[in-house]
Amino acid sequence: MKIFSIPNAEPQSIHELMLRAEALAGLTLGELAAMAEVKVPINFKREKGWTGQLIEHCLGASAGSKTQQDFATLGVELKTIPINELGKPLETTYVCYAPLTNIAGIEWHSSSVKNKIQKVLWVPIDGRREISPQNRCIATPFLWTPNTLQDMQLRNDWEELMELIALGEVENITAKHGQYLQLRPKAANGSALTQGIGKNGQVIQTRPRGFYLKKEFTHIILENAFS
DNA sequence: AGTTGATCATGA
DNA sequence: TCATGATCAACT
């Protein structure tokens, strides 16, 4: 029987992080929440980020860290991902905000997307809606770094999307653009506005956008990890 | 308003 | 049925 206790400090090595993460496998969110002494929501209608924050806490991520990776000293980004009984993702994966102004000179190799996903600790969790949150089971976490093909796939989509943004087409971009990386609104609500580039190069107000990994892409990551 | 964590819910 | 567009909460 595996023993798990809530750590009180950040992991000092990848190895330590992975030991902690692997010890979560098989636990339900209810069991883990009990150890952390937090209440499990009946559903995620309001607390949509609850699972991610629980796992962060239980792996010893420093709370409220901004802009950089969850485990900055290790260069590791943590992502929970809801899956069904076949191991297929049930949701897309948020990566980061998309820059909509001052984008001249931004290259893929220095982009937020590329840097965010250089090293990701994926924590797959049974996310089937017919299972109550407290009974949802944590699967086996694994570390992932994009391979050459995956890097190229994301780069192609990223460059297409950034080109459209630079050309003042941001408001014509839909989630259908991009094969593996998509651009979608990312805000508290529809009234949130930020600056963007208009069709004639002027500054416009537009909804903030975020980059998301499409399910097809994360599905392949999961398949590779468990094959 | 911006960024972190994401899932919800409705139109196609 | 399912992805897109919208939304929720905490913290800064």
CSV table of C-alpha atoms (C1' of nucleotides) in Angstrom, one decimal:
chain,number,residue,atom,x,y,z
A,1,MET,CA,0.0,0.0,0.0
A,2,LYS,CA,1.3,3.4,-1.0
A,3,ILE,CA,1.6,6.1,1.5
A,4,PHE,CA,1.0,9.7,0.6
A,5,SER,CA,1.2,12.8,2.7
A,6,ILE,CA,0.8,16.4,1.7
A,7,PRO,CA,4.2,17.9,1.2
A,8,ASN,CA,5.1,21.2,2.8
A,9,ALA,CA,7.8,22.2,0.4
A,10,GLU,CA,8.5,22.3,-3.3
A,11,PRO,CA,10.1,19.2,-4.7
A,12,GLN,CA,13.9,19.7,-5.1
A,13,SER,CA,14.3,17.4,-8.1
A,14,ILE,CA,12.3,15.9,-11.0
A,15,HIS,CA,12.7,12.6,-9.3
A,16,GLU,CA,11.2,13.8,-6.1
A,17,LEU,CA,8.3,15.4,-8.0
A,18,MET,CA,7.7,12.2,-10.0
A,19,LEU,CA,7.7,10.1,-6.8
A,20,ARG,CA,5.1,12.4,-5.3
A,21,ALA,CA,3.0,12.4,-8.5
A,22,GLU,CA,3.1,8.6,-8.9
A,23,ALA,CA,1.9,8.2,-5.3
A,24,LEU,CA,-1.3,10.0,-6.4
A,25,ALA,CA,-2.2,7.3,-8.9
A,26,GLY,CA,-5.2,5.3,-7.9
A,27,LEU,CA,-6.5,7.8,-5.4
A,28,THR,CA,-9.9,9.4,-5.9
A,29,LEU,CA,-10.3,13.2,-5.6
A,30,GLY,CA,-12.3,12.6,-2.5
A,31,GLU,CA,-9.5,10.6,-0.8
A,32,LEU,CA,-6.9,13.2,-1.8
A,33,ALA,CA,-9.1,16.1,-0.7
A,34,ALA,CA,-9.6,14.5,2.7
A,35,MET,CA,-5.8,14.3,3.2
A,36,ALA,CA,-5.5,18.0,2.2
A,37,GLU,CA,-8.5,18.8,4.4
A,38,VAL,CA,-10.5,20.5,1.7
A,39,LYS,CA,-14.1,20.0,0.6
A,40,VAL,CA,-14.9,18.5,-2.7
A,41,PRO,CA,-17.4,20.4,-4.8
A,42,ILE,CA,-20.6,18.6,-5.8
A,43,ASN,CA,-19.9,19.7,-9.4
A,44,PHE,CA,-17.5,22.0,-11.2
A,45,LYS,CA,-20.1,24.5,-12.4
A,46,ARG,CA,-18.5,27.2,-10.2
A,47,GLU,CA,-15.1,25.9,-9.1
A,48,LYS,CA,-13.7,24.9,-12.5
A,49,GLY,CA,-10.1,25.0,-11.5
A,50,TRP,CA,-10.5,23.1,-8.3
A,51,THR,CA,-8.9,19.9,-9.5
A,52,GLY,CA,-5.8,21.6,-10.8
A,53,GLN,CA,-5.4,23.5,-7.6
A,54,LEU,CA,-5.8,20.4,-5.5
A,55,ILE,CA,-3.1,18.6,-7.4
A,56,GLU,CA,-0.8,21.6,-7.3
A,57,HIS,CA,-1.2,21.8,-3.6
A,58,CYS,CA,-0.7,18.1,-3.1
A,59,LEU,CA,2.5,18.1,-5.2
A,60,GLY,CA,4.0,21.0,-3.3
A,61,ALA,CA,3.7,23.7,-6.0
A,62,SER,CA,4.2,27.2,-4.7
A,63,ALA,CA,0.9,28.9,-4.5
A,64,GLY,CA,0.0,31.7,-6.7
A,65,SER,CA,3.0,31.6,-8.9
A,66,LYS,CA,2.7,33.7,-12.0
A,67,THR,CA,3.5,33.5,-15.7
A,68,GLN,CA,6.3,30.9,-15.2
A,69,GLN,CA,6.0,27.2,-14.8
A,70,ASP,CA,4.4,25.6,-11.7
A,71,PHE,CA,7.7,24.2,-10.7
A,72,ALA,CA,9.9,27.0,-12.0
A,73,THR,CA,13.2,25.7,-10.6
A,74,LEU,CA,12.5,22.3,-12.3
A,75,GLY,CA,11.2,23.9,-15.4
A,76,VAL,CA,8.0,21.8,-15.2
A,77,GLU,CA,4.5,22.8,-15.9
A,78,LEU,CA,1.7,20.9,-14.3
A,79,LYS,CA,-1.5,20.0,-16.2
A,80,THR,CA,-4.4,17.9,-15.0
A,81,ILE,CA,-6.4,16.5,-17.9
A,82,PRO,CA,-9.8,14.9,-17.7
A,83,ILE,CA,-10.2,11.6,-19.6
A,84,ASN,CA,-12.9,9.1,-20.2
A,85,GLU,CA,-12.8,5.3,-19.7
A,86,LEU,CA,-10.8,4.9,-22.9
A,87,GLY,CA,-8.2,7.4,-21.9
A,88,LYS,CA,-9.4,10.0,-24.3
A,89,PRO,CA,-9.3,13.7,-23.3
A,90,LEU,CA,-12.7,15.2,-22.4
A,91,GLU,CA,-11.5,18.8,-22.6
A,92,THR,CA,-9.0,20.9,-24.5
A,93,THR,CA,-6.0,22.1,-22.5
A,94,TYR,CA,-5.3,25.8,-21.8
A,95,VAL,CA,-1.7,26.8,-22.5
A,96,CYS,CA,-1.4,30.5,-22.1
A,97,TYR,CA,-2.6,33.9,-23.1
A,98,ALA,CA,-2.1,35.0,-26.7
A,99,PRO,CA,-0.2,38.3,-27.2
A,100,LEU,CA,-2.4,40.5,-29.4
A,101,THR,CA,-0.2,43.6,-29.6
A,102,ASN,CA,3.5,44.3,-29.8
A,103,ILE,CA,4.0,41.0,-31.6
A,104,ALA,CA,6.6,42.1,-34.1
A,105,GLY,CA,9.7,39.9,-33.7
A,106,ILE,CA,8.1,37.2,-31.6
A,107,GLU,CA,9.4,33.9,-32.8
A,108,TRP,CA,8.2,30.4,-32.0
A,109,HIS,CA,11.4,29.5,-30.1
A,110,SER,CA,10.8,32.4,-27.7
A,111,SER,CA,7.0,32.2,-27.5
A,112,SER,CA,5.0,31.6,-24.4
A,113,VAL,CA,3.4,28.5,-25.9
A,114,LYS,CA,6.8,26.9,-26.8
A,115,ASN,CA,8.2,27.7,-23.4
A,116,LYS,CA,5.1,26.7,-21.3
A,117,ILE,CA,5.0,23.2,-22.8
A,118,GLN,CA,8.7,22.4,-22.9
A,119,LYS,CA,8.3,20.0,-20.0
A,120,VAL,CA,4.8,19.1,-18.7
A,121,LEU,CA,3.8,16.8,-15.9
A,122,TRP,CA,0.4,15.5,-17.1
A,123,VAL,CA,-1.9,14.2,-14.4
A,124,PRO,CA,-4.8,12.4,-16.2
A,125,ILE,CA,-7.9,12.1,-14.1
A,126,ASP,CA,-11.2,10.3,-14.8
A,127,GLY,CA,-13.4,13.2,-15.7
A,128,ARG,CA,-16.6,11.4,-16.8
A,129,ARG,CA,-19.5,13.6,-15.8
A,130,GLU,CA,-21.5,10.6,-14.6
A,131,ILE,CA,-19.0,10.1,-11.8
A,132,SER,CA,-19.2,12.6,-9.0
A,133,PRO,CA,-16.1,14.7,-8.4
A,134,GLN,CA,-15.3,12.9,-5.1
A,135,ASN,CA,-15.3,9.5,-6.8
A,136,ARG,CA,-13.1,10.5,-9.8
A,137,CYS,CA,-9.9,8.6,-9.9
A,138,ILE,CA,-6.4,9.9,-10.6
A,139,ALA,CA,-4.6,7.9,-13.2
A,140,THR,CA,-0.8,7.6,-13.7
A,141,PRO,CA,1.0,10.9,-14.1
A,142,PHE,CA,3.8,11.2,-16.6
A,143,LEU,CA,6.4,13.7,-17.8
A,144,TRP,CA,6.3,14.8,-21.4
A,145,THR,CA,8.4,16.9,-23.7
A,146,PRO,CA,7.3,17.6,-27.2
A,147,ASN,CA,9.1,15.5,-29.8
A,148,THR,CA,10.3,16.9,-33.2
A,149,LEU,CA,7.0,16.2,-34.9
A,150,GLN,CA,4.8,17.6,-32.1
A,151,ASP,CA,7.0,20.8,-31.9
A,152,MET,CA,6.5,21.2,-35.7
A,153,GLN,CA,2.8,20.7,-35.5
A,154,LEU,CA,2.3,23.3,-32.8
A,155,ARG,CA,4.7,25.7,-34.5
A,156,ASN,CA,2.8,25.5,-37.7
A,157,ASP,CA,-0.5,26.3,-36.1
A,158,TRP,CA,1.1,29.0,-33.9
A,159,GLU,CA,2.7,30.7,-36.8
A,160,GLU,CA,-0.5,30.7,-38.8
A,161,LEU,CA,-2.5,32.2,-35.8
A,162,MET,CA,0.2,34.8,-35.0
A,163,GLU,CA,0.3,35.8,-38.6
A,164,LEU,CA,-3.5,36.4,-38.6
A,165,ILE,CA,-3.2,38.4,-35.4
A,166,ALA,CA,-0.5,40.5,-36.9
A,167,LEU,CA,-2.6,41.2,-39.9
A,168,GLY,CA,-5.4,42.5,-37.8
A,169,GLU,CA,-7.6,39.4,-38.3
A,170,VAL,CA,-7.9,38.5,-34.7
A,171,GLU,CA,-11.7,38.9,-34.7
A,172,ASN,CA,-12.0,36.6,-37.6
A,173,ILE,CA,-10.0,33.8,-36.0
A,174,THR,CA,-12.2,31.0,-34.7
A,175,ALA,CA,-11.4,27.8,-32.8
A,176,LYS,CA,-11.4,26.0,-36.1
A,177,HIS,CA,-8.1,27.6,-37.1
A,178,GLY,CA,-5.2,25.4,-36.4
A,179,GLN,CA,-5.0,21.6,-36.4
A,180,TYR,CA,-3.6,21.0,-33.0
A,181,LEU,CA,-3.4,24.5,-31.4
A,182,GLN,CA,-6.4,26.7,-31.3
A,183,LEU,CA,-7.2,30.3,-30.3
A,184,ARG,CA,-10.3,30.9,-28.2
A,185,PRO,CA,-11.7,33.6,-25.9
A,186,LYS,CA,-10.2,33.5,-22.4
A,187,ALA,CA,-11.8,35.8,-19.9
A,188,ALA,CA,-14.0,36.2,-16.9
A,189,ASN,CA,-16.9,37.0,-19.2
A,190,GLY,CA,-17.8,38.5,-22.6
A,191,SER,CA,-17.4,42.1,-21.5
A,192,ALA,CA,-13.6,41.8,-20.7
A,193,LEU,CA,-11.6,43.6,-23.3
A,194,THR,CA,-8.0,44.0,-24.1
A,195,GLN,CA,-6.1,45.8,-26.9
A,196,GLY,CA,-5.6,44.2,-30.3
A,197,ILE,CA,-4.7,45.0,-33.8
A,198,GLY,CA,-7.4,46.1,-36.2
A,199,LYS,CA,-7.8,45.5,-39.9
A,200,ASN,CA,-6.0,48.7,-40.8
A,201,GLY,CA,-3.3,48.4,-38.2
A,202,GLN,CA,-5.1,50.5,-35.6
A,203,VAL,CA,-5.6,49.6,-32.0
A,204,ILE,CA,-8.9,47.9,-31.3
A,205,GLN,CA,-10.6,46.6,-28.2
A,206,THR,CA,-11.2,42.9,-28.4
A,207,ARG,CA,-11.8,39.9,-26.1
A,208,PRO,CA,-8.7,38.4,-24.6
A,209,ARG,CA,-7.7,35.1,-26.3
A,210,GLY,CA,-5.8,32.1,-25.1
A,211,PHE,CA,-4.0,29.2,-26.8
A,212,TYR,CA,-5.5,25.8,-26.2
A,213,LEU,CA,-4.2,22.3,-27.2
A,214,LYS,CA,-6.9,20.5,-29.0
A,215,LYS,CA,-8.0,17.0,-27.8
A,216,GLU,CA,-6.6,15.3,-30.8
A,217,PHE,CA,-3.1,16.5,-29.8
A,218,THR,CA,-3.3,15.6,-26.2
A,219,HIS,CA,-4.9,12.3,-27.1
A,220,ILE,CA,-1.7,11.3,-29.0
A,221,ILE,CA,0.4,12.4,-26.0
A,222,LEU,CA,-1.6,10.1,-23.7
A,223,GLU,CA,-1.5,7.2,-26.2
A,224,ASN,CA,2.3,7.5,-26.5
A,225,ALA,CA,2.7,7.6,-22.7
A,226,PHE,CA,0.7,4.4,-22.1
A,227,SER,CA,1.7,2.3,-25.1
B,1,DA,C1',-7.8,44.1,-16.3
B,2,DG,C1',-4.5,40.4,-16.3
B,3,DT,C1',-3.1,35.5,-15.3
B,4,DT,C1',-3.4,31.3,-12.9
B,5,DG,C1',-6.4,27.0,-12.5
B,6,DA,C1',-9.9,25.0,-15.9
B,7,DT,C1',-15.1,23.2,-17.2
B,8,DC,C1',-19.7,24.6,-18.6
B,9,DA,C1',-23.5,24.7,-21.8
B,10,DT,C1',-25.6,25.8,-26.0
B,11,DG,C1',-25.7,26.0,-31.0
B,12,DA,C1',-24.6,23.3,-35.1
C,1,DT,C1',-23.3,14.3,-29.9
C,2,DC,C1',-19.6,17.5,-29.3
C,3,DA,C1',-16.6,21.5,-30.1
C,4,DT,C1',-16.8,26.4,-29.8
C,5,DG,C1',-17.4,30.3,-27.4
C,6,DA,C1',-18.5,31.6,-22.8
C,7,DT,C1',-17.8,31.5,-18.1
C,8,DC,C1',-16.3,30.8,-12.9
C,9,DA,C1',-13.0,31.6,-8.9
C,10,DA,C1',-8.8,33.2,-6.6
C,11,DC,C1',-5.2,36.3,-6.6
C,12,DT,C1',-2.5,40.3,-8.2
